[in-house]
Coordinates of N, CA and C in Angstrom, one line a residue:
X1 N -25.0 11.3 2.7 CA -24.0 9.6 3.5 C -22.7 9.3 2.5
X2 N -21.5 8.7 3.5 CA -20.6 9.9 2.7 C -19.5 8.3 2.6
X3 N -19.2 8.4 1.5 CA -18.6 7.8 0.7 C -17.0 6.7 1.3
X4 N -16.6 6.1 1.8 CA -15.7 6.0 2.4 C -14.4 5.2 1.2
X5 N -13.5 5.9 0.8 CA -13.1 4.3 -0.7 C -11.8 3.3 1.1
X6 N -11.9 2.8 0.2 CA -11.0 1.1 1.3 C -10.2 0.7 -0.4
X7 N -8.9 0.5 0.6 CA -8.0 0.1 -0.1 C -7.0 -0.7 0.9
X8 N -5.9 -1.8 0.1 CA -5.2 -2.1 0.8 C -3.7 -1.9 0.9
X9 N -2.6 -2.6 1.2 CA -1.8 -1.5 1.3 C -1.2 -3.3 1.0
X10 N 0.2 -2.9 0.1 CA 0.0 -2.3 -1.3 C -1.7 -2.2 -1.7
X11 N -2.0 -1.6 -2.7 CA -3.3 -0.7 -3.3 C -2.4 -1.1 -5.1
X12 N -2.6 -2.2 -6.2 CA -2.4 -2.2 -6.8 C -3.1 -1.8 -7.5
X13 N -4.4 -1.0 -7.0 CA -5.8 -0.4 -7.5 C -5.6 0.9 -8.4
X14 N -4.5 1.2 -7.1 CA -4.4 2.9 -7.6 C -4.0 3.7 -8.9
X15 N -3.1 3.2 -9.8 CA -2.6 3.2 -11.0 C -3.9 3.8 -11.5
X16 N -5.1 2.8 -11.5 CA -6.0 2.8 -12.5 C -7.2 3.9 -12.5
X17 N -6.6 4.5 -11.1 CA -7.4 5.7 -10.8 C -9.1 5.3 -10.8
X18 N -9.2 4.0 -9.6 CA -10.1 3.5 -8.7 C -10.5 3.1 -7.5
X19 N -11.8 2.7 -7.0 CA -11.4 2.6 -5.0 C -11.7 0.8 -5.7
X20 N -10.8 0.4 -5.0 CA -11.3 -1.6 -4.5 C -12.2 -1.2 -3.7
X21 N -13.0 -0.8 -3.3 CA -14.5 -0.8 -2.6 C -14.5 0.7 -2.2
X22 N -15.7 0.5 -2.1 CA -16.4 1.9 -1.4 C -17.3 1.6 0.1
X23 N -17.3 1.9 0.9 CA -18.0 1.7 1.9 C -19.1 3.1 1.5
X24 N -20.5 2.4 2.3 CA -21.9 3.8 2.1 C -22.4 2.6 3.1
X25 N -22.1 3.7 3.9 CA -23.5 3.5 4.8 C -23.7 2.0 5.6
X26 N -24.0 0.9 5.8 CA -23.8 -0.4 6.5 C -23.2 -1.5 5.5
X27 N -22.9 -1.2 4.0 CA -22.3 -1.6 2.6 C -21.2 -1.7 2.2
X28 N -20.4 -2.5 1.6 CA -19.7 -2.5 1.1 C -19.5 -3.1 -1.0
X29 N -19.4 -2.2 -1.4 CA -19.5 -2.0 -2.9 C -17.8 -2.6 -3.1
X30 N -17.7 -3.8 -3.5 CA -16.2 -4.0 -3.9 C -16.1 -4.6 -5.6
X31 N -14.3 -3.7 -6.4 CA -14.7 -3.2 -7.4 C -14.2 -5.2 -8.1
X32 N -14.2 -4.8 -8.8 CA -13.8 -5.7 -9.7 C -12.2 -6.7 -9.4
X33 N -12.5 -7.9 -8.9 CA -10.9 -8.2 -7.7 C -10.3 -9.5 -9.2
X34 N -9.4 -9.1 -9.8 CA -8.8 -10.7 -11.2 C -7.8 -11.5 -9.6
X35 N -6.9 -11.9 -11.1 CA -5.7 -12.4 -9.9 C -4.3 -11.3 -10.4
X36 N -5.0 -10.2 -9.5 CA -3.8 -9.1 -9.6 C -2.3 -9.6 -8.1
X37 N -1.2 -9.4 -8.2 CA -0.5 -9.2 -7.4 C -0.5 -7.7 -7.1
X38 N 0.4 -8.5 -5.6 CA 1.0 -6.6 -4.7 C 1.7 -5.4 -6.3
X39 N 2.2 -6.9 -6.7 CA 3.0 -6.0 -7.7 C 2.0 -4.9 -9.4
X40 N 1.3 -5.5 -8.9 CA 0.4 -5.5 -10.0 C 0.3 -6.6 -11.3
X41 N 1.0 -7.1 -11.3 CA 0.7 -7.7 -12.4 C 0.5 -9.6 -11.9
X42 N -0.7 -9.6 -13.9 CA -0.8 -11.2 -13.6 C -0.8 -11.9 -12.5
X43 N -1.3 -12.8 -11.9 CA -0.7 -13.9 -11.5 C -1.4 -15.2 -11.8
X44 N -0.3 -16.1 -12.3 CA -0.7 -17.3 -12.8 C -1.6 -17.4 -14.2
X45 N 0.2 -16.7 -14.9 CA -1.2 -15.9 -16.5 C -1.1 -17.7 -16.8
X46 N -2.2 -17.5 -17.7 CA -2.5 -19.2 -19.1 C -2.6 -20.0 -17.5
X47 N -3.0 -19.9 -16.5 CA -3.6 -21.2 -15.5 C -5.4 -20.5 -14.6
X48 N -5.8 -21.3 -14.9 CA -7.3 -20.5 -14.3 C -7.4 -21.2 -13.4
X49 N -6.8 -22.2 -12.6 CA -7.0 -22.2 -11.2 C -6.4 -21.3 -10.2
X50 N -4.9 -21.1 -10.7 CA -4.5 -20.7 -10.1 C -5.0 -18.3 -10.7
X51 N -5.3 -18.5 -11.0 CA -5.7 -16.8 -11.0 C -7.5 -16.8 -10.0
X52 N -8.2 -18.0 -10.9 CA -8.9 -18.3 -9.4 C -8.7 -17.8 -8.8
X53 N -7.7 -18.5 -7.6 CA -7.8 -18.6 -6.3 C -7.2 -17.8 -5.9
X54 N -6.3 -16.7 -7.0 CA -5.9 -15.0 -6.5 C -6.9 -13.9 -6.4
X55 N -7.9 -14.6 -7.6 CA -8.8 -13.3 -7.4 C -10.0 -13.4 -6.2
X56 N -10.0 -14.8 -5.8 CA -10.9 -14.9 -4.5 C -9.8 -14.8 -3.2
X57 N -8.6 -14.6 -3.1 CA -8.2 -14.0 -1.9 C -7.7 -12.6 -1.8
X58 N -7.4 -11.4 -2.8 CA -8.0 -10.5 -3.2 C -9.4 -10.1 -2.5
X59 N -11.0 -11.3 -3.5 CA -11.8 -10.4 -2.4 C -11.6 -10.3 -1.0
X60 N -10.9 -11.7 -0.2 CA -11.9 -11.3 0.9 C -10.8 -10.2 1.6
X61 N -9.3 -10.4 0.3 CA -7.8 -9.4 1.6 C -9.0 -7.8 0.8
X62 N -9.5 -7.4 0.2 CA -10.3 -6.5 0.3 C -11.6 -6.1 1.6
X63 N -11.7 -7.1 1.3 CA -13.1 -7.5 2.4 C -12.8 -7.1 4.0
X64 N -11.9 -8.0 3.8 CA -11.3 -7.5 5.4 C -11.0 -5.8 5.9
X65 N -10.6 -5.4 4.8 CA -9.9 -4.2 4.5 C -10.7 -3.5 5.2
X66 N -12.3 -3.5 4.3 CA -13.2 -2.4 5.0 C -13.9 -3.2 6.1
X67 N -13.0 -3.5 7.1 CA -14.2 -4.2 7.7 C -14.9 -5.6 8.2
X68 N -14.5 -6.2 7.2 CA -16.1 -7.5 6.8 C -15.5 -8.1 6.1
X69 N -15.7 -8.8 6.1 CA -15.1 -10.6 5.6 C -16.4 -11.8 4.6
X70 N -15.9 -12.5 4.4 CA -16.8 -13.1 3.4 C -18.1 -13.7 3.9
X71 N -18.4 -14.0 5.1 CA -19.8 -14.5 5.3 C -21.0 -13.3 5.2
X72 N -20.1 -12.0 4.8 CA -21.3 -10.8 4.9 C -21.8 -10.9 3.8
X73 N -20.8 -11.3 2.6 CA -21.3 -11.1 0.7 C -22.6 -11.1 0.9
X74 N -23.6 -10.7 -0.4 CA -24.7 -10.4 0.0 C -25.1 -11.3 -1.3
X75 N -24.3 -10.4 -2.3 CA -24.2 -10.5 -3.9 C -23.1 -10.7 -4.4
X76 N -22.2 -12.1 -5.9 CA -21.7 -11.3 -6.1 C -21.4 -11.8 -7.9
X77 N -20.6 -11.2 -8.4 CA -20.6 -11.6 -9.9 C -19.7 -11.9 -10.5
X78 N -19.5 -13.5 -11.4 CA -18.3 -13.8 -11.8 C -18.3 -13.3 -13.1
X79 N -17.2 -13.1 -13.5 CA -16.8 -12.5 -15.3 C -15.9 -13.9 -15.6
X80 N -16.1 -14.2 -16.3 CA -15.5 -15.5 -16.9 C -15.2 -15.1 -18.9
X81 N -13.4 -16.2 -18.6 CA -13.4 -15.7 -20.6 C -14.2 -16.9 -21.2
X82 N -14.3 -17.9 -20.3 CA -15.0 -19.4 -21.1 C -15.6 -20.0 -19.6
X83 N -17.1 -20.1 -19.8 CA -17.4 -21.0 -18.6 C -17.0 -22.6 -19.4
X84 N -16.4 -22.7 -19.4 CA -15.7 -24.3 -19.0 C -15.0 -24.1 -17.7
X85 N -14.7 -22.8 -17.5 CA -14.5 -23.1 -15.9 C -15.5 -23.2 -14.6
X86 N -16.5 -23.1 -15.8 CA -18.0 -22.9 -14.4 C -17.6 -24.0 -13.3
X87 N -17.3 -24.9 -13.4 CA -17.2 -26.3 -12.5 C -16.2 -25.6 -11.2
X88 N -15.1 -24.9 -12.1 CA -14.0 -24.6 -10.4 C -14.5 -23.5 -9.7
X89 N -15.6 -22.5 -10.7 CA -15.8 -21.7 -9.5 C -16.9 -22.6 -8.6
X90 N -17.8 -23.1 -8.6 CA -18.7 -24.0 -7.9 C -17.8 -24.8 -6.6
X91 N -16.8 -24.7 -7.2 CA -15.9 -25.6 -5.9 C -14.9 -25.1 -5.5
X92 N -15.3 -22.9 -6.0 CA -14.3 -22.4 -4.9 C -15.2 -21.5 -4.8
X93 N -16.1 -21.3 -5.0 CA -18.1 -20.9 -4.2 C -17.5 -22.1 -2.9
X94 N -17.7 -23.2 -2.5 CA -18.3 -24.4 -1.8 C -16.7 -24.4 -0.7
X95 N -15.4 -23.4 -0.5 CA -14.3 -23.3 -0.4 C -14.1 -21.7 0.7
X96 N -14.9 -21.1 -0.2 CA -14.8 -19.3 0.0 C -15.7 -18.9 0.7
X97 N -17.5 -19.7 0.1 CA -18.4 -18.6 0.9 C -19.1 -20.6 1.6
X98 N -19.9 -19.8 2.5 CA -20.9 -20.7 2.9 C -22.3 -20.5 2.9
X99 N -23.1 -21.1 3.5 CA -24.8 -20.8 3.8 C -24.8 -19.9 4.5
X100 N -26.0 -19.3 4.3 CA -26.6 -18.8 3.2 C -25.6 -18.2 1.3
X101 N -25.1 -19.2 0.8 CA -24.4 -19.0 -0.5 C -25.1 -17.6 -0.8
X102 N -24.2 -16.6 -1.0 CA -24.8 -14.6 -2.0 C -25.6 -15.7 -3.1
X103 N -26.4 -14.3 -3.1 CA -26.6 -14.4 -4.6 C -25.5 -14.5 -5.8
X104 N -25.9 -14.9 -7.1 CA -24.5 -15.1 -8.0 C -25.1 -14.6 -9.4
X105 N -24.5 -13.5 -10.1 CA -24.6 -13.7 -11.9 C -23.2 -14.4 -12.3
X106 N -23.6 -15.1 -13.3 CA -21.9 -15.3 -14.1 C -22.3 -15.4 -15.4
X107 N -21.3 -14.3 -15.9 CA -21.6 -13.8 -17.1 C -19.9 -15.0 -18.0
X108 N -20.3 -15.5 -19.0 CA -19.6 -15.1 -20.3 C -18.4 -14.0 -20.7
X109 N -17.4 -13.0 -21.0 CA -17.1 -12.2 -21.6 C -16.1 -12.9 -22.0
X110 N -15.7 -12.0 -23.6 CA -14.8 -11.7 -24.9 C -13.2 -11.4 -24.1
X111 N -13.5 -10.1 -23.6 CA -12.3 -9.8 -22.8 C -12.6 -9.0 -21.4
X112 N -11.4 -9.3 -20.3 CA -11.2 -8.5 -19.5 C -10.3 -7.4 -19.5
X113 N -10.0 -6.5 -18.4 CA -9.1 -4.9 -18.1 C -7.3 -5.9 -19.1
X114 N -7.3 -6.9 -19.6 CA -6.2 -7.4 -19.9 C -6.6 -8.3 -20.0
X115 N -5.3 -8.8 -21.3 CA -5.9 -10.1 -22.3 C -5.7 -11.9 -21.3
X116 N -4.6 -11.0 -20.2 CA -4.2 -12.5 -19.4 C -5.4 -12.9 -18.9
X117 N -6.4 -11.9 -18.0 CA -6.7 -12.5 -16.7 C -7.7 -12.9 -17.4
X118 N -8.6 -14.2 -16.8 CA -9.5 -15.0 -17.0 C -10.6 -14.9 -16.1
X119 N -10.6 -13.9 -15.3 CA -11.4 -14.3 -14.6 C -11.1 -12.9 -13.1
X120 N -13.0 -12.4 -12.9 CA -13.2 -10.7 -12.1 C -14.1 -11.4 -11.1
X121 N -14.2 -11.2 -9.8 CA -14.9 -11.1 -9.2 C -15.3 -9.8 -8.5
X122 N -16.4 -9.0 -8.4 CA -17.2 -8.2 -7.8 C -18.5 -8.4 -7.0
X123 N -18.1 -7.8 -5.3 CA -18.8 -7.9 -4.6 C -19.8 -6.8 -4.1
X124 N -21.4 -7.1 -3.4 CA -21.8 -6.3 -2.5 C -21.7 -7.0 -0.9
X125 N -21.3 -6.1 -0.1 CA -21.6 -6.8 1.4 C -21.9 -6.7 1.9
X126 N -22.2 -6.4 3.1 CA -22.9 -6.2 4.8 C -21.8 -6.1 5.2
X127 N -21.3 -4.1 6.3 CA -20.5 -5.0 7.0 C -21.3 -4.5 8.6
X128 N -20.9 -5.4 9.0 CA -21.5 -6.0 10.5 C -21.5 -4.7 11.4
X129 N -22.8 -4.8 12.2 CA -22.4 -3.5 13.0 C -23.0 -2.1 12.6
X130 N -22.7 -2.1 11.2 CA -22.8 -0.2 11.0 C -24.9 -0.1 10.3
X131 N -24.7 1.2 10.9 CA -26.0 1.4 10.5 C -26.9 0.9 9.4
X132 N -27.7 0.9 8.7 CA -28.0 1.6 8.1 C -28.8 2.6 6.8

């Protein structure tokens, strides 16, 4: 099966030599989505709520670019620099996902790709109508 690169325009991930997502068969593997704006800079420096909202918006955007959406997310992994933000994640899962909610792993890490980044979300989703 061929790998198909998924990206948005503009693609703030291009300078890092990675794909925002890869479609393979009926699955889409989404790279970690952080609070990156179209200009490649962190949005909401020091403000977890702003960063988390931007990360979920970026996840939604790349899924749509792949031909799917948040309803088709099977698994997410959410990296936080502090578990103190866990209640906000529950709130955002309620806002952005619906039942059946995706499988989820939440991990506290000492740092992300930038010292200013506070959250990163990666996902696996299905492509509606694609054959396995």
